[in-house]
Short mmCIF file of C-alpha atoms in Angstrom, two decimals:
data_model
loop_
_atom_site.label_atom_id
_atom_site.label_comp_id
_atom_site.label_asym_id
_atom_site.label_seq_id
_atom_site.Cartn_x
_atom_site.Cartn_y
_atom_site.Cartn_z
CA MET A 1 -14.57 -5.61 -45.78
CA LEU A 2 -14.12 -3.48 -42.76
CA LYS A 3 -11.98 -4.80 -40.03
CA LYS A 4 -13.66 -5.07 -36.36
CA GLN A 5 -11.77 -1.97 -35.23
CA GLU A 6 -13.12 0.04 -38.11
CA THR A 7 -16.87 -0.68 -37.53
CA LYS A 8 -18.65 1.84 -35.99
CA LYS A 9 -20.54 1.08 -32.77
CA LYS A 10 -24.15 2.11 -32.64
CA GLU A 11 -24.70 4.28 -29.60
CA LYS A 12 -27.85 3.70 -27.81
CA VAL A 13 -30.12 6.87 -27.75
CA GLU A 14 -31.59 7.22 -24.40
CA LYS A 15 -35.08 8.64 -24.39
CA ASP A 16 -35.77 11.81 -22.42
CA SER A 17 -37.67 10.64 -19.04
CA LYS A 18 -40.36 13.06 -18.16
CA LYS A 19 -40.76 13.71 -14.53
CA ILE A 20 -44.03 14.55 -13.52
CA SER A 21 -45.75 14.77 -9.94
CA GLN A 22 -46.83 11.75 -8.06
CA GLU A 23 -50.62 13.08 -8.22
CA GLU A 24 -50.24 13.50 -12.09
CA PHE A 25 -48.71 10.13 -12.41
CA GLU A 26 -51.59 8.57 -10.40
CA LYS A 27 -54.19 10.48 -12.58
CA LYS A 28 -52.62 9.24 -15.74
CA VAL A 29 -52.68 5.63 -14.45
CA LEU A 30 -56.17 5.95 -13.66
CA GLU A 31 -57.02 7.28 -16.92
CA LEU A 32 -55.34 4.62 -18.77
CA SER A 33 -57.14 2.05 -16.73
CA LYS A 34 -60.52 3.49 -17.66
CA GLU A 35 -59.63 2.87 -21.34
CA GLY A 36 -59.63 -0.94 -20.33
CA LEU A 37 -55.88 -1.35 -20.21
CA THR A 38 -54.25 -3.77 -17.80
CA SER A 39 -51.61 -2.81 -15.18
CA GLU A 40 -48.87 -4.42 -17.56
CA LYS A 41 -50.23 -2.51 -20.70
CA ILE A 42 -50.33 0.92 -18.87
CA GLY A 43 -46.67 0.38 -17.80
CA GLU A 44 -45.62 -0.05 -21.44
CA LYS A 45 -47.70 2.82 -22.55
CA LEU A 46 -46.14 5.15 -19.87
CA ARG A 47 -42.63 3.91 -20.82
CA ARG A 48 -43.27 4.73 -24.50
CA GLU A 49 -44.23 8.27 -23.46
CA GLY A 50 -40.97 8.47 -21.38
CA ILE A 51 -42.67 8.27 -18.00
CA HIS A 52 -40.90 5.52 -15.95
CA PRO A 53 -43.18 3.95 -13.23
CA SER A 54 -40.14 2.72 -11.04
CA GLU A 55 -39.37 6.34 -10.47
CA TYR A 56 -42.58 6.89 -8.38
CA GLY A 57 -41.87 4.26 -5.77
CA LYS A 58 -45.46 2.90 -6.21
CA LYS A 59 -46.63 -0.14 -8.34
CA ILE A 60 -49.29 0.52 -10.91
CA SER A 61 -51.39 -2.42 -9.43
CA LYS A 62 -51.09 -0.85 -5.94
CA ILE A 63 -52.39 2.36 -7.22
CA LEU A 64 -55.21 0.71 -9.23
CA LYS A 65 -56.07 -1.46 -5.84
CA GLU A 66 -56.33 1.73 -3.90
CA ARG A 67 -58.80 3.38 -5.95
CA GLY A 68 -60.71 0.16 -6.56
CA SER A 69 -60.27 -0.06 -10.52
CA TYR A 70 -58.06 -3.18 -10.41
CA ALA A 71 -58.86 -6.22 -12.40
CA SER A 72 -56.54 -9.09 -12.49
CA PRO A 73 -54.71 -9.10 -15.80
CA ASP A 74 -54.70 -13.02 -15.66
CA LEU A 75 -58.32 -13.03 -15.72
CA LYS A 76 -58.77 -10.59 -18.46
CA ASN A 77 -56.15 -12.37 -20.58
CA VAL A 78 -58.12 -15.72 -20.20
CA GLU A 79 -61.27 -14.13 -20.74
CA ALA A 80 -59.97 -12.57 -23.92
CA LYS A 81 -58.67 -15.81 -25.21
CA LEU A 82 -62.03 -17.76 -24.24
CA GLU A 83 -63.76 -15.22 -26.57
CA ARG A 84 -61.61 -15.80 -29.30
CA VAL A 85 -61.85 -19.39 -29.11
CA LYS A 86 -65.38 -19.25 -28.90
CA ARG A 87 -65.75 -17.05 -31.94
CA HIS A 88 -63.51 -19.56 -33.99
CA SER A 89 -65.52 -22.64 -32.79
CA GLU A 90 -68.89 -20.95 -34.01
CA LYS A 91 -67.37 -20.39 -37.44
CA ASN A 92 -65.71 -23.78 -37.50
CA LYS A 93 -68.14 -26.30 -36.12
CA GLN A 94 -66.11 -29.14 -37.40
CA ASP A 95 -62.97 -28.17 -35.53
CA LYS A 96 -62.89 -30.61 -32.76
CA ARG A 97 -59.41 -29.29 -31.36
CA ALA A 98 -61.05 -25.79 -30.98
CA MET A 99 -63.95 -27.25 -29.08
CA ARG A 100 -61.42 -29.05 -26.75
CA GLU A 101 -59.63 -25.69 -26.35
CA LYS A 102 -62.71 -23.87 -25.49
CA GLU A 103 -63.49 -26.46 -22.88
CA ARG A 104 -59.73 -26.16 -21.38
CA VAL A 105 -59.89 -22.56 -21.40
CA PHE A 106 -63.21 -22.38 -19.81
CA SER A 107 -62.09 -24.67 -16.95
CA GLN A 108 -58.95 -22.43 -16.52
CA LEU A 109 -61.03 -19.41 -16.17
CA ARG A 110 -63.46 -20.91 -13.60
CA LYS A 111 -60.52 -22.08 -11.49
CA LEU A 112 -59.01 -18.56 -11.87
CA LYS A 113 -62.36 -16.95 -10.79
CA MET A 114 -62.48 -19.30 -7.59
CA TYR A 115 -58.66 -18.50 -6.79
CA TYR A 116 -59.57 -14.68 -6.82
CA LYS A 117 -62.70 -15.14 -4.75
CA ALA A 118 -60.79 -16.85 -2.10
CA ALA A 119 -58.09 -14.37 -1.94
#
């Protein structure tokens, strides 16, 4: 068995970060939003490609708000969850817990919609 000193440390491999212009960055963000991605998912996808949004000094959500294509990720996530629960409860009519969950998620969605309307 190797001693602590003899073990090799794994070095972190840094990805090469691509530097693109501010206009290209905004264009890329808008492209990804048209595909239906939320601002969080856009950031993840850009980081995987080696483009770091923090280098451009503008948040992704702010870019989307300026261009008018911003949709609240909270709202999108709750709508998706409601859709999944609805599909499940349609298949499994005897599942009382799923029916209760559907009501709970629907209520949560209604509250979020009221919140974003007021804000």
